[in-house]
Amino acid sequence: MEAPSIDTVYQAISALYDNPNVNEKEKASIWLGDVQKSIHSWKVADELLHQKKNFQACYFAAQTMRSKVQHNLSELPDDAVISLRDSLILHLESVSPDVNSAILTQLSLALADLALQMPTWQNCVSDLIKIFSNKNNFALLEILTVLPQEIDSSSLKLGDNRREQIKLDLRGNSPIVVIFLKDCINSSQTSNIALKIIRCMTSWTQVKAINLQELAQNPVVGLCVQVLRDYNTHNSLHEAATDCMCAILDCLEQNNNGDEVERMLFDSLSALEESYHLAVAHEEEEKAANLARLFTELGETFLERIIISTANGQGHFAMRSLELALVCVGHHDYEIAEITFNLWYRLSEEVYQRDYQQLTDAFKPHIERLIEALARHCQCEPDDQSLPEEGDEFYDFRVKVYELIKDVVFIVGSSSVFRKMFSVLQANLPWEQTEAALFIMQAVAKNILPREEYDFVPKVIEAILSMPEDSHLAVMNTCIQLLGELCDWIEKHPQCLEPCLRFLVRSLVQPKLANAAAVALQNICKACRSEASCHAALVVEAARAADQLALPIHTASTLMRALAAAISRLPHDQLCSAMRESVGVQLAGLSALLESNTELRKGSPTDPVLWLDRVAALFRDVDVAPPSDPSKGHPCMPAFKDAWPVLHRTMQKYVREGRVMERVCRCVRFCVRGTGRDAAELLPALATSLPPLYAIYQHSCLLYLTGVLADALGGPLSAPPLAHLLHALLPPALELLGKPDGLKDNPDTVDDLYRLCVRYLQRIPLQFVESGCCTAVVSCGVKAARLDHRDASCSLMSFLYDLLRLAHESDPATPLGSQINAIVSDYGEALTYALLEASALYLHAYMLSEVGKVLLELVDWQRRHGVDWVAAALPRLPRGRAHATEQQCWQFHQYAVKAVKCKEATRLLRDFARLYR
């Protein structure tokens, strides 16, 4: 791109912001994007900033400058970088307080990112304070705020060495920054400046640059407490002060700071309870939420010390923080109560791990009050006639309450909570309070000991079964869900089973209750398989009526899973008939759809997924007891043989529909898993049917299904058809991945291909290696190592790990051992470099545990064969702005070749990778 004229740039910016023509806007956006990517954008942005013609042009220039500094600083020679710094400082010096904050922020980020990437600019903080102080404190506050924030920016790739050097510089310069902030407090009383002062302090605190021992004398801490105490504070300033104090508390939690500092902060913040009550009284919800967050953070900061003191039979001054959190839980707005949830999770975890009854008893009153308050928050609106809908805020809140209660209930005992909620039911209360009590009972129902609870559960079940039909919809729905959660209790008291099943089957008729009823049926039938078989006819009739009831796809599938569980314990001949009949009903519907020419509409009766999911559900949950006569075969195999021709026709008709193909493969998967080794009878048909389909369209689900076949049916007898299948599928799969960006564009294929190879390696390793396939997939794996897709990377690493383990465990004198060791010998050096490069430059930190397992095996192989590919790989890694020093590479090598545990290797990789990021 040639250097554009400034006038043309102005015209494009005007078209982008002011032209009503959409096409012209799009053209301008594309052209300006090209300008930003070009080398000329440095000069263009600088000139636009000097001219200050209008806001749009200045913002475009500032944003361009920030983006170029962040991503393309290497385009400039060293002397130009210094000129750029001076130019940015000049622009920022001239920024007035009334300039748009977005422009100031972008320019400040540009200067901060530049400073972080200029190791030659030493003492940049003190230089900036000298340059800007008394000239433009407003701009200086913004620069000092964003500078610490950018240290851990993933875009900058500073590397740990530079990052630690910067943090050391910040800690050394923090006293002069605190003095500067104090001067700003003394010289200006505007809320805007106060906001910037507090945000600056927060940034420096978050990077651990502030000396905690001097907090008592820190003027910004006093300012924050004053802001939080003052009822008339603006909301944004109040939130900033909360953020700052939470950052300080987070630092306190991670350090041993001495009782004096901790007590001072605790006393100052706990004294804000009155401010919280004032905020509540004046309906200042944002301020109440801020203080709830602060009290929660206060409790988390001191939680470990509270636990230790309480376990030793002593009190701790911070115990009051739990009371403050409970005050917030009592707020009428459930969103404020939700702010405290992490504190209760952490409390329950600490108490559970210590498993000390005296400690558990100490926190019972807190958890009892918590659950009582949560029961109030879970109440629906009295005039609401519908159910809480999945996805809305109140529904999500109740889900979180449900999980929290399950987590903390051991402290007070499930039976105790159940009894307390039962007492609520006995009072003549409005429906919303009754429903909330039932909801809390549902959360603890699974923990009720079936052989110890005889008093309350029978009464609850009896009350549910005798509920009038005109009961509120939400109450009915929660009752149904509660029955499902009581499945373990019902299993131990089978006299309740039939009436419960009848109640749930009747509930299927009501569209809004059908899904809850189907889930409850599934839970109960699964928990009571043997007893449910005596009442299977009930569930069979309900399943037959699924189409007449027009149940949604997922509800019908759940009902089929309940049916499969109910018929699982029938005598084998009866199970065979029941399974063929149940599957046959679905196949009939699917066959009719295949023979018609109706257009596929998702979720409608013309959607084959409707039938496929039902067949999959039937095979998924059937759990057959071992036969007395193994020669008779699996009782579900006839149903599978009935299904396969129809499933194959479905694949042929919808071969280009990815969603349908995935569901057919899923269906076949459950058929194979459900029938076990007997499914080998259909393996030849499957092995000849899948390759033509994959040749038409490379759906990765076909690779996944092949892996399932190998896992479930792999063995000496099934090796020929499985080998044929692999030979047919592998070339087009590798061709797809070998295209430009093929690995990046097809991560699902990478995932399913290597998952497949793992199964072949585990089940028929010799045939897999001798076929030549292993060499091809290892070669592809070297290139795929840098793919930052979680599932794909995990499958690839699983394959490489299993391959190296097999090389380790196999006798080198055998054909399998010799060939695998030859493959490792040929590709080991390239693989070692690929793993180190991927770890340092491409993969997310959470993915490195899988890489660590592979590297450990690879290093072990190297030790046994007297080679050292790690030493050869390290000097080849790029030496950009962020890299490991020679000393760090040597140190990594020394530890890596001696590592024996996966955690050790993972930690090494993560620490090493941070040097490049």
mmCIF file of N, CA, C and O in Angstrom, residues 75 93 111 126 395 469 520 581 599 763 847 855:
data_model
loop_
_atom_site.group_PDB
_atom_site.id
_atom_site.type_symbol
_atom_site.label_atom_id
_atom_site.label_comp_id
_atom_site.label_asym_id
_atom_site.label_seq_id
_atom_site.Cartn_x
_atom_site.Cartn_y
_atom_site.Cartn_z
ATOM 1 N N GLU A 75 8.386 -3.073 13.725
ATOM 2 C CA GLU A 75 8.526 -2.410 12.425
ATOM 3 C C GLU A 75 9.471 -1.220 12.489
ATOM 4 O O GLU A 75 10.026 -0.795 11.472
ATOM 5 N N GLU A 93 1.066 15.503 26.918
ATOM 6 C CA GLU A 93 1.255 16.742 27.688
ATOM 7 C C GLU A 93 0.203 17.779 27.312
ATOM 8 O O GLU A 93 -0.215 18.587 28.153
ATOM 9 N N LEU A 111 1.606 4.759 25.252
ATOM 10 C CA LEU A 111 2.850 5.109 25.938
ATOM 11 C C LEU A 111 3.233 4.034 26.951
ATOM 12 O O LEU A 111 4.416 3.672 27.068
ATOM 13 N N SER A 126 9.691 7.246 37.320
ATOM 14 C CA SER A 126 10.194 8.517 37.872
ATOM 15 C C SER A 126 10.348 9.560 36.766
ATOM 16 O O SER A 126 10.081 10.753 36.986
ATOM 17 N N TYR A 395 -34.057 -17.749 37.332
ATOM 18 C CA TYR A 395 -33.832 -19.193 37.167
ATOM 19 C C TYR A 395 -32.364 -19.521 37.449
ATOM 20 O O TYR A 395 -32.047 -20.473 38.184
ATOM 21 N N GLU A 469 -55.477 -31.130 41.421
ATOM 22 C CA GLU A 469 -55.045 -30.834 40.053
ATOM 23 C C GLU A 469 -54.962 -29.344 39.771
ATOM 24 O O GLU A 469 -54.269 -28.932 38.843
ATOM 25 N N ALA A 520 -37.919 -36.997 36.187
ATOM 26 C CA ALA A 520 -38.187 -37.722 37.438
ATOM 27 C C ALA A 520 -38.410 -39.206 37.167
ATOM 28 O O ALA A 520 -37.923 -40.070 37.920
ATOM 29 N N GLU A 581 -39.910 -53.796 20.120
ATOM 30 C CA GLU A 581 -41.156 -53.042 19.928
ATOM 31 C C GLU A 581 -40.905 -51.547 20.117
ATOM 32 O O GLU A 581 -41.352 -50.722 19.307
ATOM 33 N N GLU A 599 -39.409 -31.306 3.443
ATOM 34 C CA GLU A 599 -38.207 -30.539 3.774
ATOM 35 C C GLU A 599 -37.889 -30.657 5.257
ATOM 36 O O GLU A 599 -38.786 -30.626 6.101
ATOM 37 N N ARG A 763 -6.334 -51.260 21.126
ATOM 38 C CA ARG A 763 -7.032 -52.520 20.858
ATOM 39 C C ARG A 763 -6.307 -53.435 19.873
ATOM 40 O O ARG A 763 -6.235 -54.638 20.078
ATOM 41 N N MET A 847 -3.449 -26.217 29.007
ATOM 42 C CA MET A 847 -3.267 -27.374 28.124
ATOM 43 C C MET A 847 -1.928 -28.070 28.351
ATOM 44 O O MET A 847 -1.691 -29.154 27.806
ATOM 45 N N LEU A 855 5.941 -35.209 27.219
ATOM 46 C CA LEU A 855 7.356 -34.854 27.316
ATOM 47 C C LEU A 855 8.077 -35.766 28.301
ATOM 48 O O LEU A 855 9.226 -36.173 28.067
#
